[in-house]
PDB file of C-alpha atoms in Angstrom:
ATOM      1  CA  ALA A1305    -172.128 -22.398  50.709  1.00 54.00           C
ATOM      2  CA  LEU A1306    -171.049 -21.677  47.562  1.00 53.00           C
ATOM      3  CA  VAL A1307    -172.769 -18.985  46.066  1.00 55.00           C
ATOM      4  CA  LEU A1308    -172.785 -18.507  42.058  1.00 54.00           C
ATOM      5  CA  SER A1309    -173.979 -16.172  40.170  1.00 64.00           C
ATOM      6  CA  ARG A1310    -176.310 -16.916  37.252  1.00 72.00           C
ATOM      7  CA  GLY A1311    -172.767 -16.933  34.891  1.00 71.00           C
ATOM      8  CA  LEU A1312    -171.223 -19.459  37.272  1.00 60.00           C
ATOM      9  CA  ILE A1313    -169.340 -16.375  39.036  1.00 59.00           C
ATOM     10  CA  PRO A1314    -168.493 -17.790  42.415  1.00 53.00           C
ATOM     11  CA  LEU A1315    -170.273 -14.755  44.902  1.00 55.00           C
ATOM     12  CA  GLY A1316    -169.388 -15.961  47.997  1.00 60.00           C
ATOM     13  CA  ILE A1317    -168.788 -18.089  50.370  1.00 61.00           C
ATOM     14  CA  THR A1318    -169.993 -19.017  53.825  1.00 61.00           C
ATOM     15  CA  HIS A1319    -169.755 -22.064  56.649  1.00 61.00           C
ATOM     16  CA  GLU A1320    -171.210 -22.783  59.688  1.00 69.00           C
ATOM     17  CA  GLN A1321    -167.711 -23.320  61.427  1.00 71.00           C
ATOM     18  CA  ARG A1322    -167.098 -19.688  63.274  1.00 72.00           C
ATOM     19  CA  THR A1323    -163.773 -18.725  62.101  1.00 79.00           C
ATOM     20  CA  LEU A1324    -162.649 -18.459  58.908  1.00 78.00           C
ATOM     21  CA  THR A1325    -160.445 -20.789  57.511  1.00 81.00           C
ATOM     22  CA  ALA A1326    -156.835 -20.725  57.376  1.00 83.00           C
ATOM     23  CA  THR A1327    -156.650 -19.218  53.497  1.00 81.00           C
ATOM     24  CA  GLU A1328    -160.431 -17.268  54.108  1.00 81.00           C
ATOM     25  CA  ARG A1329    -158.140 -15.156  57.066  1.00 82.00           C
ATOM     26  CA  LYS A1330    -155.246 -14.731  54.090  1.00 84.00           C
ATOM     27  CA  ALA A1331    -157.405 -13.490  51.597  1.00 81.00           C
ATOM     28  CA  SER A1332    -159.841 -11.684  53.401  1.00 81.00           C
ATOM     29  CA  LYS A1333    -156.563  -9.851  55.227  1.00 83.00           C
ATOM     30  CA  VAL A1334    -154.945  -9.533  51.764  1.00 83.00           C
ATOM     31  CA  GLN A1335    -158.517  -7.861  50.303  1.00 83.00           C
ATOM     32  CA  GLN A1336    -158.693  -5.533  52.791  1.00 82.00           C
ATOM     33  CA  GLY A1337    -154.979  -4.594  52.781  1.00 86.00           C
ATOM     34  CA  GLY A1338    -153.618  -6.123  55.530  1.00 86.00           C
ATOM     35  CA  VAL A1339    -155.177  -2.912  57.860  1.00 90.00           C
ATOM     36  CA  CYS A1340    -157.827  -2.095  60.191  1.00 93.00           C
ATOM     37  CA  SER A1341    -160.502  -1.881  58.627  1.00 94.00           C
ATOM     38  CA  GLY A1342    -162.058   1.676  61.005  1.00 94.00           C
ATOM     39  CA  LEU A1343    -161.363   5.469  59.333  1.00 93.00           C
ATOM     40  CA  ARG A1344    -158.598   7.225  60.648  1.00 86.00           C
ATOM     41  CA  CYS A1345    -158.380   4.823  63.264  1.00 85.00           C
ATOM     42  CA  CYS A1346    -154.379   3.544  64.341  1.00 83.00           C
ATOM     43  CA  SER A1347    -151.857   3.910  62.344  1.00 76.00           C
ATOM     44  CA  PRO A1348    -151.832   1.067  59.148  1.00 68.00           C
ATOM     45  CA  HIS A1349    -147.691   0.903  59.341  1.00 71.00           C
ATOM     46  CA  ASP A1350    -147.713   0.021  63.236  1.00 76.00           C
ATOM     47  CA  PRO A1351    -145.998  -2.843  63.553  1.00 76.00           C
ATOM     48  CA  LEU A1352    -147.560  -3.334  66.737  1.00 80.00           C
ATOM     49  CA  THR A1353    -151.119  -2.689  65.871  1.00 86.00           C
ATOM     50  CA  THR A1354    -152.612  -6.476  66.507  1.00 89.00           C
ATOM     51  CA  LEU A1355    -155.456  -7.423  63.897  1.00 91.00           C
ATOM     52  CA  VAL A1356    -158.452  -9.646  64.782  1.00 90.00           C
ATOM     53  CA  PRO A1357    -161.222 -10.612  62.105  1.00 91.00           C
ATOM     54  CA  HIS A1358    -164.132  -9.526  62.987  1.00 91.00           C
ATOM     55  CA  HIS A1359    -167.768 -10.378  61.864  1.00 89.00           C
ATOM     56  CA  VAL A1360    -169.864  -8.090  60.230  1.00 90.00           C
ATOM     57  CA  ARG A1361    -173.268  -9.450  62.277  1.00 86.00           C
ATOM     58  CA  SER A1362    -172.855 -11.598  65.031  1.00 78.00           C
ATOM     59  CA  TRP A1363    -172.327 -15.592  64.397  1.00 72.00           C
ATOM     60  CA  ALA A1364    -173.921 -16.657  67.627  1.00 74.00           C
ATOM     61  CA  LYS A1365    -177.397 -15.213  65.921  1.00 79.00           C
ATOM     62  CA  PHE A1366    -177.125 -15.655  62.057  1.00 72.00           C
ATOM     63  CA  GLY A1367    -174.592 -18.277  62.483  1.00 65.00           C
ATOM     64  CA  LYS A1368    -172.124 -17.590  59.396  1.00 79.00           C
ATOM     65  CA  THR A1369    -168.857 -16.711  58.890  1.00 83.00           C
ATOM     66  CA  SER A1370    -167.815 -15.654  55.058  1.00 82.00           C
ATOM     67  CA  ILE A1371    -165.194 -13.224  53.853  1.00 80.00           C
ATOM     68  CA  GLU A1372    -167.736 -10.732  52.826  1.00 83.00           C
ATOM     69  CA  GLU A1373    -169.181 -10.695  56.161  1.00 86.00           C
ATOM     70  CA  THR A1374    -165.498 -10.252  58.100  1.00 90.00           C
ATOM     71  CA  VAL A1375    -163.992  -7.096  58.756  1.00 93.00           C
ATOM     72  CA  TRP A1376    -160.255  -6.786  60.480  1.00 93.00           C
ATOM     73  CA  ALA A1377    -159.995  -4.530  63.052  1.00 94.00           C
ATOM     74  CA  CYS A1378    -158.094  -3.055  66.219  1.00 94.00           C
ATOM     75  CA  GLU A1379    -158.429  -3.842  69.545  1.00 92.00           C
ATOM     76  CA  ARG A1380    -159.304  -0.195  69.913  1.00 93.00           C
ATOM     77  CA  LEU A1381    -161.944  -0.799  66.878  1.00 95.00           C
ATOM     78  CA  HIS A1382    -162.944  -3.764  67.912  1.00 94.00           C
ATOM     79  CA  ASP A1383    -164.136  -3.001  72.020  1.00 95.00           C
ATOM     80  CA  ALA A1384    -165.636   0.271  70.150  1.00 95.00           C
ATOM     81  CA  ILE A1385    -168.006  -2.388  68.351  1.00 95.00           C
ATOM     82  CA  HIS A1386    -169.302  -4.009  71.096  1.00 93.00           C
ATOM     83  CA  ARG A1387    -169.437  -1.227  73.491  1.00 95.00           C
ATOM     84  CA  GLY A1388    -171.994  -0.364  71.006  1.00 93.00           C
ATOM     85  CA  LYS A1389    -170.320   2.151  69.136  1.00 95.00           C
ATOM     86  CA  THR A1390    -171.705   3.184  65.582  1.00 96.00           C
ATOM     87  CA  VAL A1391    -168.149   3.801  63.457  1.00 96.00           C
ATOM     88  CA  PRO A1392    -166.779   4.630  60.651  1.00 96.00           C
ATOM     89  CA  LEU A1393    -164.970   2.085  58.512  1.00 95.00           C
ATOM     90  CA  ARG A1394    -161.976   2.716  55.107  1.00 92.00           C
ATOM     91  CA  ASN A1395    -164.602   0.878  52.683  1.00 92.00           C
ATOM     92  CA  GLY A1396    -167.160   4.637  53.363  1.00 95.00           C
ATOM     93  CA  ARG A1397    -169.369   2.136  55.105  1.00 96.00           C
ATOM     94  CA  TRP A1398    -170.308   2.156  59.061  1.00 96.00           C
ATOM     95  CA  LEU A1399    -170.401  -0.405  61.492  1.00 95.00           C
ATOM     96  CA  ASP A1400    -171.862  -1.001  64.486  1.00 95.00           C
ATOM     97  CA  GLN A1401    -172.385  -4.174  66.957  1.00 93.00           C
ATOM     98  CA  HIS A1402    -175.709  -4.960  65.568  1.00 93.00           C
ATOM     99  CA  GLY A1403    -174.361  -5.622  61.402  1.00 94.00           C
ATOM    100  CA  TRP A1404    -173.257  -2.889  58.685  1.00 94.00           C
ATOM    101  CA  ALA A1405    -175.602   0.413  59.736  1.00 95.00           C
ATOM    102  CA  GLU A1406    -176.702   3.916  58.496  1.00 94.00           C
ATOM    103  CA  GLU A1407    -174.568   7.107  59.586  1.00 92.00           C
ATOM    104  CA  PRO A1408    -175.393   8.208  62.679  1.00 91.00           C
ATOM    105  CA  LEU A1409    -176.584  11.982  63.266  1.00 88.00           C
ATOM    106  CA  VAL A1410    -174.135  12.434  65.390  1.00 83.00           C
ATOM    107  CA  ALA A1411    -170.860  10.927  65.267  1.00 75.00           C
ATOM    108  CA  ASP A1412    -169.188   9.125  68.752  1.00 76.00           C
ATOM    109  CA  TRP A1413    -166.660   7.389  67.740  1.00 76.00           C
TER     110      TRP A1413
END
């Protein structure tokens, strides 16, 4: 689905397939700087760091895929999210296994 503003400016694109298209993967990675989204997570210049796109909200529950709801995560960050940790991101937001989260009172990351 293409979401447009009143001025017909694209605000977002979603679809029901689980994975990003090749074009969406490239655009998302460029948009996020091509590095892990985790704050102070891993070295952004380490050539051995493998990044995977992670749905902010579970695809199994919500069934939507979009660039806006995707973060790029190294294995360490991705594992922490799936183990229930609340993690800080480079963009100032926080993320947990349920999606966008509030900053925790006690950081466990």
